[in-house]
Coordinates of C-alpha atoms in Angstrom, one line a residue:
X14 CA -12.5 -8.3 -6.6
X15 CA -14.3 -4.8 -7.1
X16 CA -12.8 -2.1 -8.4
X17 CA -11.1 0.4 -5.7
X18 CA -9.6 3.0 -8.5
X19 CA -11.4 4.1 -11.6
X20 CA -8.2 5.9 -13.1
X21 CA -4.7 4.3 -15.0
X22 CA -2.0 4.0 -12.7
X23 CA 0.9 6.2 -14.1
X24 CA 3.4 8.3 -12.6
X25 CA 0.8 11.4 -12.7
X26 CA -1.9 9.4 -10.7
X27 CA 0.7 8.1 -8.6
X28 CA 1.7 11.6 -7.5
X29 CA -2.0 12.6 -6.8
X30 CA -2.3 9.6 -4.8
X31 CA 0.8 10.5 -2.7
X32 CA -0.7 14.1 -2.1
X33 CA -4.1 12.6 -1.1
X34 CA -2.2 10.1 1.5
X35 CA -0.2 13.2 2.8
X36 CA -3.0 15.1 3.2
X37 CA -4.6 12.4 5.5
X38 CA -1.2 11.6 7.1
X39 CA -0.8 15.4 8.1
X40 CA -4.5 15.4 9.4
X41 CA -3.8 12.4 11.7
X42 CA -0.4 13.9 12.4
X43 CA 1.7 10.9 11.5
X44 CA 4.6 11.3 9.0
X45 CA 4.8 8.6 6.6
X46 CA 6.2 6.9 3.6
X47 CA 4.1 6.3 0.6
X48 CA 5.1 3.9 -2.3
X49 CA 3.5 3.0 -5.1
X50 CA 4.2 0.3 -7.4
X51 CA 3.0 -1.2 -10.8
X52 CA 1.3 -4.6 -11.4
X53 CA 4.8 -6.1 -11.3
X54 CA 6.0 -4.4 -8.1
X55 CA 8.2 -2.1 -10.0
X56 CA 8.4 1.3 -8.2
X57 CA 6.7 4.4 -9.5
X58 CA 7.1 6.7 -6.8
X59 CA 8.5 6.8 -3.1
X60 CA 7.2 9.9 -1.1
X61 CA 9.1 10.5 2.3
X62 CA 7.4 12.7 4.5
X63 CA 9.5 14.9 7.1
X64 CA 10.4 13.2 10.2
X65 CA 9.4 9.8 8.7
X66 CA 11.1 6.8 9.9
X67 CA 14.0 5.5 7.8
X68 CA 12.9 1.9 8.1
X69 CA 9.7 2.9 6.7
X70 CA 10.9 3.5 3.1
X71 CA 11.6 -0.1 2.5
X72 CA 8.5 -1.2 4.7
X73 CA 6.2 1.0 2.6
X74 CA 7.9 -0.4 -0.7
X75 CA 7.5 -4.0 0.4
X76 CA 3.8 -3.5 1.8
X77 CA 3.1 -2.3 -1.9
X78 CA 5.0 -4.9 -3.5
X79 CA 3.3 -7.7 -1.5
X80 CA -0.3 -6.2 -2.3
X81 CA 0.3 -6.0 -6.3
X82 CA 2.0 -9.6 -6.0
X83 CA -0.8 -11.4 -4.0
X84 CA -3.4 -9.0 -5.3
X85 CA -4.7 -8.5 -1.8
X86 CA -4.5 -6.0 0.9
X87 CA -1.9 -6.9 3.2
X88 CA -4.1 -6.8 6.2
X89 CA -5.7 -10.0 4.8
X90 CA -2.8 -12.0 5.2
X91 CA -2.6 -11.5 9.3
X92 CA -4.9 -14.3 9.6
X93 CA -4.0 -16.4 6.6
X94 CA -0.4 -16.4 7.9
X95 CA -1.0 -17.8 11.3
X96 CA 0.1 -21.1 12.4
X97 CA -2.6 -23.5 10.5
X98 CA -3.8 -20.8 8.1
X99 CA -3.3 -21.4 4.2
X100 CA -0.1 -19.2 3.9
X101 CA 1.5 -19.8 7.3
X102 CA 5.2 -19.1 6.7
X103 CA 4.9 -17.3 3.4
X104 CA 6.7 -14.3 4.8
X105 CA 9.8 -16.6 4.8
X106 CA 9.7 -17.7 1.2
X107 CA 10.7 -14.1 0.2
X108 CA 12.1 -10.9 1.9
X109 CA 9.8 -8.6 0.6
X110 CA 6.5 -10.2 1.6
X111 CA 4.9 -8.1 4.7
X112 CA 1.9 -9.9 6.6
X113 CA 0.5 -6.6 8.5
X114 CA -1.8 -3.9 7.0
X115 CA -0.9 -1.1 5.3
X116 CA -0.4 -2.3 1.6
X117 CA -3.7 -2.0 -1.0
X118 CA -3.6 -3.1 -4.6
X119 CA -5.3 -0.9 -7.1
X120 CA -8.1 -2.4 -9.2
X121 CA -8.8 -1.3 -12.5
X122 CA -11.5 -2.8 -14.6
X123 CA -11.2 -6.0 -12.4
X124 CA -7.2 -6.2 -12.6
X125 CA -4.8 -5.3 -10.3
X126 CA -2.6 -2.3 -12.0
X127 CA -0.2 -1.6 -9.1
X128 CA -0.5 -1.1 -5.4
X129 CA 0.1 1.6 -2.6
X130 CA 2.1 0.9 0.5
X131 CA 2.2 3.4 3.7
X132 CA 4.4 3.0 6.7
X133 CA 5.2 5.1 9.5
X134 CA 2.0 5.2 11.8
X135 CA 0.2 2.2 13.5
X136 CA -1.1 -0.5 11.2
X137 CA -4.4 1.1 11.6
X138 CA -3.1 4.7 10.6
X139 CA -1.5 3.4 7.5
X140 CA -4.4 1.5 6.4
X141 CA -6.4 4.8 7.1
X142 CA -4.1 6.8 4.9
X143 CA -4.2 4.1 2.1
X144 CA -7.9 3.9 1.9
X145 CA -8.3 7.6 2.3
X146 CA -5.9 7.9 -0.9
X147 CA -7.7 5.4 -2.8
X148 CA -11.2 6.8 -2.1
X149 CA -10.0 10.5 -2.9
X150 CA -8.6 9.5 -6.4
X151 CA -11.9 7.8 -7.3
X152 CA -14.0 10.9 -6.7
X153 CA -11.3 13.4 -8.4

């Protein structure tokens, strides 16, 4: 697993990540909810853009929780959770697990220190917002 962030994950960093995520969401004209959790899935920040869907609050939180707790992007689960897949049915073991894209873990010095979850657009749009925010925080 390679590092996708080079900063400590705290409230200050989470706010910057949310700013980058909102910047991208505005660029693609999709109101989203951005959630950031620590490595235990505990909430650090939830940021809801105007006109985002109410349901996106819980979905973004659960995407972040899933990415942190399973130490992988939620998009990786789509194939693993198909019938016959190694993790088939895992989403039924815990009401918080999300098996579609939009959650990505933060990796610092080879360890998962938290995750971001984005919800409000298509799966592809949510992933795009997550990836942009992570790229930007690495370069700032």
